[in-house]
XYZ file of C-alpha atoms in Angstrom:
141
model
C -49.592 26.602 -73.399
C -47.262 28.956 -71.572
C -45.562 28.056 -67.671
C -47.111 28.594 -64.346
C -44.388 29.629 -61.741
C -43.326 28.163 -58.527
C -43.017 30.820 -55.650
C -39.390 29.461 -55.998
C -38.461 30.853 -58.857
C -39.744 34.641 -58.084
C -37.356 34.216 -54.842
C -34.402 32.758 -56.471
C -35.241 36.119 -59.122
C -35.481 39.010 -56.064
C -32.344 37.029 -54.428
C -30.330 37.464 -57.584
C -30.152 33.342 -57.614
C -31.683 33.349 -61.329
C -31.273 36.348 -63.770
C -34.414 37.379 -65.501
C -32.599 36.523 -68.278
C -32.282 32.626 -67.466
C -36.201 32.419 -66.863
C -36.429 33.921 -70.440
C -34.267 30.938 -71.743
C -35.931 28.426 -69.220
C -39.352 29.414 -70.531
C -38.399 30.227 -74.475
C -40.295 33.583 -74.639
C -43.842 31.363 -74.239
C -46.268 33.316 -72.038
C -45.787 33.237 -68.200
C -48.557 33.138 -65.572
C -49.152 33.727 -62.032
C -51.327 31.889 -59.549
C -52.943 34.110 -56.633
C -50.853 31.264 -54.343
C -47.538 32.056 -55.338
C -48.624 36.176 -54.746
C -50.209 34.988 -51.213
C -46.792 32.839 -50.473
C -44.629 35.878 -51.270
C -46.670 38.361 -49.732
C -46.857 36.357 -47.088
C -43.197 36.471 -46.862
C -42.851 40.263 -48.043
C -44.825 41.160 -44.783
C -42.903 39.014 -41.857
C -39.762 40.420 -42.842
C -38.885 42.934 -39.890
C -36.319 44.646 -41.903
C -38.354 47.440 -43.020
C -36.569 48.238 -46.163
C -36.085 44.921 -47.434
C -39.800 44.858 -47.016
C -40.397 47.691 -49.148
C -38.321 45.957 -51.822
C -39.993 42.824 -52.032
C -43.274 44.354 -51.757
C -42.011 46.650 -54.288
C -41.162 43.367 -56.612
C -44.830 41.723 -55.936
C -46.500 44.740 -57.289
C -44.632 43.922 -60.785
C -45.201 40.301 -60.672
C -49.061 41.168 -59.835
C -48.995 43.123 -63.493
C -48.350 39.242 -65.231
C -51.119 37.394 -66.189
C -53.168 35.822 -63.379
C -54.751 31.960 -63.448
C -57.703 32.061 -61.495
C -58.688 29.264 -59.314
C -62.297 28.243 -59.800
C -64.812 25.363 -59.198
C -62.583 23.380 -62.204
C -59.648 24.070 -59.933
C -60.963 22.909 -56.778
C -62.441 19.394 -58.455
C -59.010 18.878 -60.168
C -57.276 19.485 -56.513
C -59.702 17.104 -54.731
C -59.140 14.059 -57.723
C -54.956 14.837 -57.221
C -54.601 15.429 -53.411
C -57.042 11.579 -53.387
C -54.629 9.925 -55.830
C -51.586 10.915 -53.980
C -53.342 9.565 -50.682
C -54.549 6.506 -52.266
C -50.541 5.869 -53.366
C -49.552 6.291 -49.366
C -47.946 9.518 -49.853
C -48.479 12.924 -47.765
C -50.620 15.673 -49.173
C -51.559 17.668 -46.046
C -48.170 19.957 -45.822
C -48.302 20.777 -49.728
C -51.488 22.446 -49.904
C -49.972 25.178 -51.644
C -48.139 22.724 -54.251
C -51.474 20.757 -54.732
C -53.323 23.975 -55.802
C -50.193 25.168 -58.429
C -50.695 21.908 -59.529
C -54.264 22.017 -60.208
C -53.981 24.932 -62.115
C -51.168 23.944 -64.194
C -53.205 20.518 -65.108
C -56.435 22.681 -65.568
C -54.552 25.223 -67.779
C -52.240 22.714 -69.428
C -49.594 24.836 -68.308
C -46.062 23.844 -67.822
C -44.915 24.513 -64.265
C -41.313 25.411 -63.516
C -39.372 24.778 -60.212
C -36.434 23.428 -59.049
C -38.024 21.866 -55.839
C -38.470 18.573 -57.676
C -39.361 16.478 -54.952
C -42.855 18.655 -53.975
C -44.127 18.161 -57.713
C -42.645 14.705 -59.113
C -45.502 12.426 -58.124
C -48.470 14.337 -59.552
C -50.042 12.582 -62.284
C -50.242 14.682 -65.817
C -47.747 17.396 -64.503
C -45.795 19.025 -66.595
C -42.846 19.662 -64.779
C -39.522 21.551 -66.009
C -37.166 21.954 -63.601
C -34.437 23.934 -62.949
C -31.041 24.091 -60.821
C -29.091 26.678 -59.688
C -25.675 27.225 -60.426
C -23.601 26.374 -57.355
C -20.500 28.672 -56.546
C -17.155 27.569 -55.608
C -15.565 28.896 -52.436
């Protein structure tokens, strides 16, 4: 089975939010995939950074996360993104602004992966999703 990542997580990870440590226990050891959305979201955000060495670092962290196993998206992908991005239409909700969601999604569903977040609300009406959340630990002034 394994988990699929939100971009989330890899943030909250280069922030120092989440230990490497606590994805290890959120995840029990089972095998850990990337999607080639979550390395286009954080490149993305590795590249608009105008600090030039905090750019370095985080494009120093995507070249490790691009060493993990990758989930491809293919035809299976794309006709499992059209059937969910329909359904949540059909229920009167939005689908436009979570492209990125819908397509982690897909790939989760197509993979029967579980897919780990703590952004709950972008993931929680998808049919067949396995979802396993996580929060993070809030500091007192």
């Amino acid at each position: 089975m394994g988990f699929l990542m939100d971009t989330c997580v890899w943030i909250d990870v280069e922030r120092g939010a989440l230990a490497p440590a606590d994805v290890e226990e959120l995840t029990h050891g089972e095998p850990i995939f990337m999607s080639p959305v979550t390395l286009a979201e954080l490149r993305f955000g590795a590249e608009i950074v105008p600090d030039p060495g905090i750019r370095q670092q985080r494009l120093a962290v995507l070249r490790r996360l691009e060493r993990k196993p990758l989930l491809y998206i293919d035809g299976t992908t794309g006709s499992i993104f059209g059937s969910v991005a329909a359904q949540i239409k059909a229920a009167g909700r939005q689908h436009r602004y979570r492209v990125q969601d819908l397509w982690l999604a897909s790939q989760a569903l197509q993979h029967t992966c579980r897919l780990l977040t703590r952004n709950k609300h972008d993931f929680e009406d998808i049919p067949g999703l396995n979802l396993v959340l996580y929060q993070l630990a809030r500091h007192k002034p």
